[in-house]
Amino acid sequence: MEKNSVQAEVASYTGKLFRDNFGKGPSSVYVSIEHPFITIYLSDFLAPMEKVLVGQKNIMKVEETRDLLMKELIPEIKATLRVTADINVENIYYDWSLNNRSGILVGVVKEDRKEEDFLSLADYPKKDKVHDEIIKVSEQAEKVPERVDSLLLNSRTLVVDRKGILVRIEKELINSGFSEQLRLSKRQLEKRLLDPSVFEAILETKIQDIFVDWDFALDKSYIILILKPNKK
């Protein structure tokens, strides 16, 4: 199956899945596949009850509820990608921008190699400067990552991969069963520190959305910048 057909099929499936489980699906779904990532960007996605809670500033309550539902949906998404698109996704990361009514899912394709055999992702203009800013933000929020790399999937999607960022107190909280509380707090903190204007100056394009998620067990994190390409 051609890439465009796969992307269209994944977009259609995702829209229906979220509509069936959240009561309202996204108005549009933008899928991008570029090894080793598949990203699914949702726009205009906010259920009526969630809209009320966001209006009351109960954003963390909405995120907590979505986290619970996503735990149930992720195995189904992985299975569907494997069967219908022949994409074997090892992990799925996700985040929401409730004020923008948008969201992101990032699938990392399973590879037959060890973590220490990590291969650098393709270069793009100003990649080093993007990494410098990511390192700066990471140091403010927790510590300098052991590794940072990134990939510009297309003109709209930049994925940043961080490894080794958790500090000892965070690891202790995770071991004590406070993973969800830590995730919710880290989302708020890092998104405040990830200044869109800084990345706009580096990349010379508007930033539409910024997302972030973690795999605490692997001590990994992904930051996704959704770009708004300049009109020529």
PDB file of C-alpha atoms in Angstrom:
ATOM      1  CA  MET A   1       0.000   0.000   0.000  1.00  0.00           C
ATOM      2  CA  GLU A   2       1.336   3.447  -0.920  1.00  0.00           C
ATOM      3  CA  LYS A   3       2.278   5.854   1.849  1.00  0.00           C
ATOM      4  CA  ASN A   4      -0.531   8.313   1.006  1.00  0.00           C
ATOM      5  CA  SER A   5      -3.105   5.519   1.125  1.00  0.00           C
ATOM      6  CA  VAL A   6      -1.753   4.285   4.462  1.00  0.00           C
ATOM      7  CA  GLN A   7      -1.849   7.800   5.906  1.00  0.00           C
ATOM      8  CA  ALA A   8      -5.438   8.298   4.715  1.00  0.00           C
ATOM      9  CA  GLU A   9      -6.524   4.952   6.182  1.00  0.00           C
ATOM     10  CA  VAL A  10      -4.873   5.685   9.539  1.00  0.00           C
ATOM     11  CA  ALA A  11      -6.488   9.142   9.611  1.00  0.00           C
ATOM     12  CA  SER A  12      -9.941   7.688   8.939  1.00  0.00           C
ATOM     13  CA  TYR A  13      -9.525   4.990  11.585  1.00  0.00           C
ATOM     14  CA  THR A  14      -8.255   7.447  14.209  1.00  0.00           C
ATOM     15  CA  GLY A  15     -11.106   9.880  13.632  1.00  0.00           C
ATOM     16  CA  LYS A  16     -13.691   7.125  14.104  1.00  0.00           C
ATOM     17  CA  LEU A  17     -11.919   5.659  17.154  1.00  0.00           C
ATOM     18  CA  PHE A  18     -11.875   8.989  18.970  1.00  0.00           C
ATOM     19  CA  ARG A  19     -15.432   9.817  17.972  1.00  0.00           C
ATOM     20  CA  ASP A  20     -16.671   6.463  19.304  1.00  0.00           C
ATOM     21  CA  ASN A  21     -14.776   6.759  22.605  1.00  0.00           C
ATOM     22  CA  PHE A  22     -14.859  10.487  23.372  1.00  0.00           C
ATOM     23  CA  GLY A  23     -18.329  11.271  22.001  1.00  0.00           C
ATOM     24  CA  LYS A  24     -16.802  13.738  19.557  1.00  0.00           C
ATOM     25  CA  GLY A  25     -14.101  13.156  16.998  1.00  0.00           C
ATOM     26  CA  PRO A  26     -11.574  15.633  15.600  1.00  0.00           C
ATOM     27  CA  SER A  27     -12.677  17.697  12.602  1.00  0.00           C
ATOM     28  CA  SER A  28      -9.438  16.764  10.833  1.00  0.00           C
ATOM     29  CA  VAL A  29      -6.644  14.241  11.302  1.00  0.00           C
ATOM     30  CA  TYR A  30      -3.215  14.794   9.744  1.00  0.00           C
ATOM     31  CA  VAL A  31      -1.007  11.691   9.564  1.00  0.00           C
ATOM     32  CA  SER A  32       2.707  11.741   8.769  1.00  0.00           C
ATOM     33  CA  ILE A  33       4.937   8.678   8.382  1.00  0.00           C
ATOM     34  CA  GLU A  34       8.694   9.082   8.282  1.00  0.00           C
ATOM     35  CA  HIS A  35      10.831   6.319   9.744  1.00  0.00           C
ATOM     36  CA  PRO A  36      11.052   5.756  12.661  1.00  0.00           C
ATOM     37  CA  PHE A  37       7.973   7.856  13.517  1.00  0.00           C
ATOM     38  CA  ILE A  38       4.296   8.037  12.714  1.00  0.00           C
ATOM     39  CA  THR A  39       2.534  11.166  13.972  1.00  0.00           C
ATOM     40  CA  ILE A  40      -1.217  11.720  14.128  1.00  0.00           C
ATOM     41  CA  TYR A  41      -2.239  15.357  14.639  1.00  0.00           C
ATOM     42  CA  LEU A  42      -5.822  16.036  15.720  1.00  0.00           C
ATOM     43  CA  SER A  43      -7.502  19.411  15.295  1.00  0.00           C
ATOM     44  CA  ASP A  44     -10.796  20.774  16.672  1.00  0.00           C
ATOM     45  CA  PHE A  45     -10.975  17.957  19.210  1.00  0.00           C
ATOM     46  CA  LEU A  46     -12.798  18.835  22.440  1.00  0.00           C
ATOM     47  CA  ALA A  47     -15.938  17.120  23.728  1.00  0.00           C
ATOM     48  CA  PRO A  48     -18.803  19.295  25.074  1.00  0.00           C
ATOM     49  CA  MET A  49     -18.200  18.321  28.710  1.00  0.00           C
ATOM     50  CA  GLU A  50     -14.466  18.913  28.291  1.00  0.00           C
ATOM     51  CA  LYS A  51     -15.201  22.357  26.872  1.00  0.00           C
ATOM     52  CA  VAL A  52     -17.069  23.208  30.082  1.00  0.00           C
ATOM     53  CA  LEU A  53     -14.205  21.980  32.276  1.00  0.00           C
ATOM     54  CA  VAL A  54     -11.602  23.881  30.235  1.00  0.00           C
ATOM     55  CA  GLY A  55     -13.749  27.007  30.563  1.00  0.00           C
ATOM     56  CA  GLN A  56     -13.672  26.496  34.328  1.00  0.00           C
ATOM     57  CA  LYS A  57      -9.852  26.145  34.223  1.00  0.00           C
ATOM     58  CA  ASN A  58     -10.030  22.446  35.127  1.00  0.00           C
ATOM     59  CA  ILE A  59      -7.535  21.505  32.436  1.00  0.00           C
ATOM     60  CA  MET A  60      -5.676  18.932  34.533  1.00  0.00           C
ATOM     61  CA  LYS A  61      -8.953  17.127  35.257  1.00  0.00           C
ATOM     62  CA  VAL A  62      -9.577  16.752  31.520  1.00  0.00           C
ATOM     63  CA  GLU A  63      -6.013  15.540  30.935  1.00  0.00           C
ATOM     64  CA  GLU A  64      -6.256  13.025  33.779  1.00  0.00           C
ATOM     65  CA  THR A  65      -9.494  11.603  32.334  1.00  0.00           C
ATOM     66  CA  ARG A  66      -7.992  11.391  28.845  1.00  0.00           C
ATOM     67  CA  ASP A  67      -4.916   9.629  30.221  1.00  0.00           C
ATOM     68  CA  LEU A  68      -7.138   6.916  31.703  1.00  0.00           C
ATOM     69  CA  LEU A  69      -8.948   6.417  28.406  1.00  0.00           C
ATOM     70  CA  MET A  70      -5.752   6.425  26.349  1.00  0.00           C
ATOM     71  CA  LYS A  71      -4.395   3.531  28.430  1.00  0.00           C
ATOM     72  CA  GLU A  72      -7.306   1.493  27.062  1.00  0.00           C
ATOM     73  CA  LEU A  73      -7.018   2.735  23.478  1.00  0.00           C
ATOM     74  CA  ILE A  74      -3.261   2.454  22.888  1.00  0.00           C
ATOM     75  CA  PRO A  75      -3.184  -1.380  22.610  1.00  0.00           C
ATOM     76  CA  GLU A  76      -6.006  -1.205  20.047  1.00  0.00           C
ATOM     77  CA  ILE A  77      -4.214   1.508  18.068  1.00  0.00           C
ATOM     78  CA  LYS A  78      -0.994  -0.533  18.004  1.00  0.00           C
ATOM     79  CA  ALA A  79      -2.850  -3.644  16.829  1.00  0.00           C
ATOM     80  CA  THR A  80      -4.697  -1.751  14.101  1.00  0.00           C
ATOM     81  CA  LEU A  81      -1.528  -0.121  12.785  1.00  0.00           C
ATOM     82  CA  ARG A  82       0.150  -3.523  12.655  1.00  0.00           C
ATOM     83  CA  VAL A  83      -2.714  -5.264  10.833  1.00  0.00           C
ATOM     84  CA  THR A  84      -3.985  -2.570   8.465  1.00  0.00           C
ATOM     85  CA  ALA A  85      -0.830  -0.554   7.772  1.00  0.00           C
ATOM     86  CA  ASP A  86       1.928  -3.115   8.481  1.00  0.00           C
ATOM     87  CA  ILE A  87       3.477  -0.677  10.961  1.00  0.00           C
ATOM     88  CA  ASN A  88       4.860  -2.341  14.081  1.00  0.00           C
ATOM     89  CA  VAL A  89       4.736   0.439  16.683  1.00  0.00           C
ATOM     90  CA  GLU A  90       6.688  -0.206  19.865  1.00  0.00           C
ATOM     91  CA  ASN A  91       5.486   2.795  21.901  1.00  0.00           C
ATOM     92  CA  ILE A  92       2.855   5.491  21.475  1.00  0.00           C
ATOM     93  CA  TYR A  93       3.219   8.917  23.072  1.00  0.00           C
ATOM     94  CA  TYR A  94       0.509  11.566  23.180  1.00  0.00           C
ATOM     95  CA  ASP A  95      -0.353  15.012  24.452  1.00  0.00           C
ATOM     96  CA  TRP A  96      -3.083  17.632  24.174  1.00  0.00           C
ATOM     97  CA  SER A  97      -3.353  21.360  23.673  1.00  0.00           C
ATOM     98  CA  LEU A  98      -6.809  21.826  25.126  1.00  0.00           C
ATOM     99  CA  ASN A  99      -6.937  25.585  24.631  1.00  0.00           C
ATOM    100  CA  ASN A 100      -6.202  25.007  20.936  1.00  0.00           C
ATOM    101  CA  ARG A 101      -8.512  21.975  20.812  1.00  0.00           C
ATOM    102  CA  SER A 102      -5.732  19.869  19.324  1.00  0.00           C
ATOM    103  CA  GLY A 103      -3.734  16.768  20.140  1.00  0.00           C
ATOM    104  CA  ILE A 104      -0.896  14.555  18.941  1.00  0.00           C
ATOM    105  CA  LEU A 105      -0.096  10.849  18.909  1.00  0.00           C
ATOM    106  CA  VAL A 106       3.466   9.772  18.154  1.00  0.00           C
ATOM    107  CA  GLY A 107       4.201   6.155  17.344  1.00  0.00           C
ATOM    108  CA  VAL A 108       7.809   4.944  17.455  1.00  0.00           C
ATOM    109  CA  VAL A 109       8.399   2.059  15.061  1.00  0.00           C
ATOM    110  CA  LYS A 110       9.980  -1.022  16.582  1.00  0.00           C
ATOM    111  CA  GLU A 111      13.502  -1.678  15.345  1.00  0.00           C
ATOM    112  CA  ASP A 112      15.771  -4.703  15.643  1.00  0.00           C
ATOM    113  CA  ARG A 113      18.679  -2.923  17.272  1.00  0.00           C
ATOM    114  CA  LYS A 114      19.885  -2.052  20.735  1.00  0.00           C
ATOM    115  CA  GLU A 115      19.478   1.374  22.288  1.00  0.00           C
ATOM    116  CA  GLU A 116      23.234   1.913  22.306  1.00  0.00           C
ATOM    117  CA  ASP A 117      23.242   1.453  18.512  1.00  0.00           C
ATOM    118  CA  PHE A 118      21.168   4.630  18.145  1.00  0.00           C
ATOM    119  CA  LEU A 119      21.595   6.203  14.733  1.00  0.00           C
ATOM    120  CA  SER A 120      21.474   9.967  14.314  1.00  0.00           C
ATOM    121  CA  LEU A 121      18.370  11.302  12.611  1.00  0.00           C
ATOM    122  CA  ALA A 122      18.580  13.291   9.390  1.00  0.00           C
ATOM    123  CA  ASP A 123      19.788  16.886   9.557  1.00  0.00           C
ATOM    124  CA  TYR A 124      17.733  19.987   8.793  1.00  0.00           C
ATOM    125  CA  PRO A 125      18.535  23.742   8.946  1.00  0.00           C
ATOM    126  CA  LYS A 126      19.231  25.084  12.459  1.00  0.00           C
ATOM    127  CA  LYS A 127      19.080  21.627  14.027  1.00  0.00           C
ATOM    128  CA  ASP A 128      21.937  22.418  16.440  1.00  0.00           C
ATOM    129  CA  LYS A 129      20.222  25.609  17.625  1.00  0.00           C
ATOM    130  CA  VAL A 130      16.982  23.721  18.237  1.00  0.00           C
ATOM    131  CA  HIS A 131      18.916  21.216  20.328  1.00  0.00           C
ATOM    132  CA  ASP A 132      20.613  24.008  22.285  1.00  0.00           C
ATOM    133  CA  GLU A 133      17.218  25.424  23.263  1.00  0.00           C
ATOM    134  CA  ILE A 134      15.850  21.977  24.164  1.00  0.00           C
ATOM    135  CA  ILE A 135      18.882  21.358  26.384  1.00  0.00           C
ATOM    136  CA  LYS A 136      18.397  24.749  28.045  1.00  0.00           C
ATOM    137  CA  VAL A 137      14.733  24.055  28.791  1.00  0.00           C
ATOM    138  CA  SER A 138      15.470  20.524  29.993  1.00  0.00           C
ATOM    139  CA  GLU A 139      18.107  21.820  32.390  1.00  0.00           C
ATOM    140  CA  GLN A 140      15.610  24.298  33.844  1.00  0.00           C
ATOM    141  CA  ALA A 141      12.910  21.648  34.250  1.00  0.00           C
ATOM    142  CA  GLU A 142      15.000  18.680  35.374  1.00  0.00           C
ATOM    143  CA  LYS A 143      18.562  18.205  34.023  1.00  0.00           C
ATOM    144  CA  VAL A 144      20.599  18.217  30.823  1.00  0.00           C
ATOM    145  CA  PRO A 145      19.554  15.178  28.745  1.00  0.00           C
ATOM    146  CA  GLU A 146      22.058  12.420  28.141  1.00  0.00           C
ATOM    147  CA  ARG A 147      21.113  12.578  24.459  1.00  0.00           C
ATOM    148  CA  VAL A 148      19.068  14.824  22.189  1.00  0.00           C
ATOM    149  CA  ASP A 149      18.176  14.265  18.553  1.00  0.00           C
ATOM    150  CA  SER A 150      15.364  15.422  16.289  1.00  0.00           C
ATOM    151  CA  LEU A 151      13.743  14.844  12.925  1.00  0.00           C
ATOM    152  CA  LEU A 152      11.810  17.219  10.683  1.00  0.00           C
ATOM    153  CA  LEU A 153       9.199  14.799   9.374  1.00  0.00           C
ATOM    154  CA  ASN A 154       7.738  17.342   6.974  1.00  0.00           C
ATOM    155  CA  SER A 155       7.162  21.093   6.707  1.00  0.00           C
ATOM    156  CA  ARG A 156       4.691  20.922   9.609  1.00  0.00           C
ATOM    157  CA  THR A 157       6.074  18.396  12.095  1.00  0.00           C
ATOM    158  CA  LEU A 158       9.303  18.426  14.120  1.00  0.00           C
ATOM    159  CA  VAL A 159       9.914  15.583  16.587  1.00  0.00           C
ATOM    160  CA  VAL A 160      12.571  15.924  19.305  1.00  0.00           C
ATOM    161  CA  ASP A 161      13.842  12.806  21.067  1.00  0.00           C
ATOM    162  CA  ARG A 162      15.365  13.171  24.552  1.00  0.00           C
ATOM    163  CA  LYS A 163      16.978  10.414  26.590  1.00  0.00           C
ATOM    164  CA  GLY A 164      18.086  10.466  30.235  1.00  0.00           C
ATOM    165  CA  ILE A 165      16.312  13.484  31.760  1.00  0.00           C
ATOM    166  CA  LEU A 166      14.762  12.258  35.013  1.00  0.00           C
ATOM    167  CA  VAL A 167      16.282  13.423  38.293  1.00  0.00           C
ATOM    168  CA  ARG A 168      16.404  11.304  41.450  1.00  0.00           C
ATOM    169  CA  ILE A 169      13.337  12.816  43.133  1.00  0.00           C
ATOM    170  CA  GLU A 170      11.272  12.150  39.994  1.00  0.00           C
ATOM    171  CA  LYS A 171      12.414   8.537  39.889  1.00  0.00           C
ATOM    172  CA  GLU A 172      11.471   8.189  43.559  1.00  0.00           C
ATOM    173  CA  LEU A 173       7.990   9.590  42.878  1.00  0.00           C
ATOM    174  CA  ILE A 174       7.565   7.118  40.019  1.00  0.00           C
ATOM    175  CA  ASN A 175       8.661   4.208  42.217  1.00  0.00           C
ATOM    176  CA  SER A 176       6.216   5.376  44.908  1.00  0.00           C
ATOM    177  CA  GLY A 177       3.253   5.254  42.504  1.00  0.00           C
ATOM    178  CA  PHE A 178       2.899   8.944  41.647  1.00  0.00           C
ATOM    179  CA  SER A 179       3.558   8.644  37.908  1.00  0.00           C
ATOM    180  CA  GLU A 180       0.288  10.267  36.835  1.00  0.00           C
ATOM    181  CA  GLN A 181       0.662  13.245  39.169  1.00  0.00           C
ATOM    182  CA  LEU A 182       4.248  13.705  37.968  1.00  0.00           C
ATOM    183  CA  ARG A 183       3.198  13.508  34.302  1.00  0.00           C
ATOM    184  CA  LEU A 184       0.472  16.140  34.758  1.00  0.00           C
ATOM    185  CA  SER A 185       2.832  18.492  36.600  1.00  0.00           C
ATOM    186  CA  LYS A 186       5.684  18.055  34.114  1.00  0.00           C
ATOM    187  CA  ARG A 187       3.353  18.818  31.208  1.00  0.00           C
ATOM    188  CA  GLN A 188       2.441  22.136  32.752  1.00  0.00           C
ATOM    189  CA  LEU A 189       6.022  23.040  33.675  1.00  0.00           C
ATOM    190  CA  GLU A 190       7.751  22.141  30.414  1.00  0.00           C
ATOM    191  CA  LYS A 191       5.104  23.773  28.242  1.00  0.00           C
ATOM    192  CA  ARG A 192       5.598  27.011  30.158  1.00  0.00           C
ATOM    193  CA  LEU A 193       9.336  26.797  29.526  1.00  0.00           C
ATOM    194  CA  LEU A 194       9.076  25.853  25.837  1.00  0.00           C
ATOM    195  CA  ASP A 195       8.708  29.371  24.467  1.00  0.00           C
ATOM    196  CA  PRO A 196       7.175  29.296  20.948  1.00  0.00           C
ATOM    197  CA  SER A 197       8.729  32.663  20.052  1.00  0.00           C
ATOM    198  CA  VAL A 198      12.239  31.261  20.605  1.00  0.00           C
ATOM    199  CA  PHE A 199      11.641  28.355  18.223  1.00  0.00           C
ATOM    200  CA  GLU A 200       9.935  30.678  15.737  1.00  0.00           C
ATOM    201  CA  ALA A 201      13.070  32.813  15.648  1.00  0.00           C
ATOM    202  CA  ILE A 202      15.273  29.742  15.144  1.00  0.00           C
ATOM    203  CA  LEU A 203      13.134  28.009  12.516  1.00  0.00           C
ATOM    204  CA  GLU A 204      11.841  31.216  10.904  1.00  0.00           C
ATOM    205  CA  THR A 205       8.264  29.987  10.889  1.00  0.00           C
ATOM    206  CA  LYS A 206       5.227  30.184  13.162  1.00  0.00           C
ATOM    207  CA  ILE A 207       4.699  27.530  15.849  1.00  0.00           C
ATOM    208  CA  GLN A 208       1.114  26.318  15.928  1.00  0.00           C
ATOM    209  CA  ASP A 209       1.371  23.831  18.802  1.00  0.00           C
ATOM    210  CA  ILE A 210       3.907  22.331  21.212  1.00  0.00           C
ATOM    211  CA  PHE A 211       3.402  18.893  22.745  1.00  0.00           C
ATOM    212  CA  VAL A 212       5.452  16.814  25.176  1.00  0.00           C
ATOM    213  CA  ASP A 213       5.234  13.307  26.643  1.00  0.00           C
ATOM    214  CA  TRP A 214       7.441  10.835  28.541  1.00  0.00           C
ATOM    215  CA  ASP A 215       8.140   7.174  28.987  1.00  0.00           C
ATOM    216  CA  PHE A 216       9.229   7.083  32.612  1.00  0.00           C
ATOM    217  CA  ALA A 217      10.275   3.417  32.450  1.00  0.00           C
ATOM    218  CA  LEU A 218      12.706   4.145  29.595  1.00  0.00           C
ATOM    219  CA  ASP A 219      13.619   7.653  30.842  1.00  0.00           C
ATOM    220  CA  LYS A 220      12.718   9.045  27.431  1.00  0.00           C
ATOM    221  CA  SER A 221      10.718  12.030  26.274  1.00  0.00           C
ATOM    222  CA  TYR A 222       9.415  13.406  23.005  1.00  0.00           C
ATOM    223  CA  ILE A 223       8.693  17.029  22.201  1.00  0.00           C
ATOM    224  CA  ILE A 224       6.665  17.748  19.075  1.00  0.00           C
ATOM    225  CA  LEU A 225       6.504  21.135  17.399  1.00  0.00           C
ATOM    226  CA  ILE A 226       3.682  21.693  14.938  1.00  0.00           C
ATOM    227  CA  LEU A 227       4.831  24.335  12.493  1.00  0.00           C
ATOM    228  CA  LYS A 228       2.793  26.673  10.372  1.00  0.00           C
ATOM    229  CA  PRO A 229       4.796  27.017   7.154  1.00  0.00           C
ATOM    230  CA  ASN A 230       5.147  30.511   5.764  1.00  0.00           C
ATOM    231  CA  LYS A 231       3.070  31.228   2.684  1.00  0.00           C
ATOM    232  CA  LYS A 232       5.193  31.973  -0.345  1.00  0.00           C
TER     233      LYS A 232
END
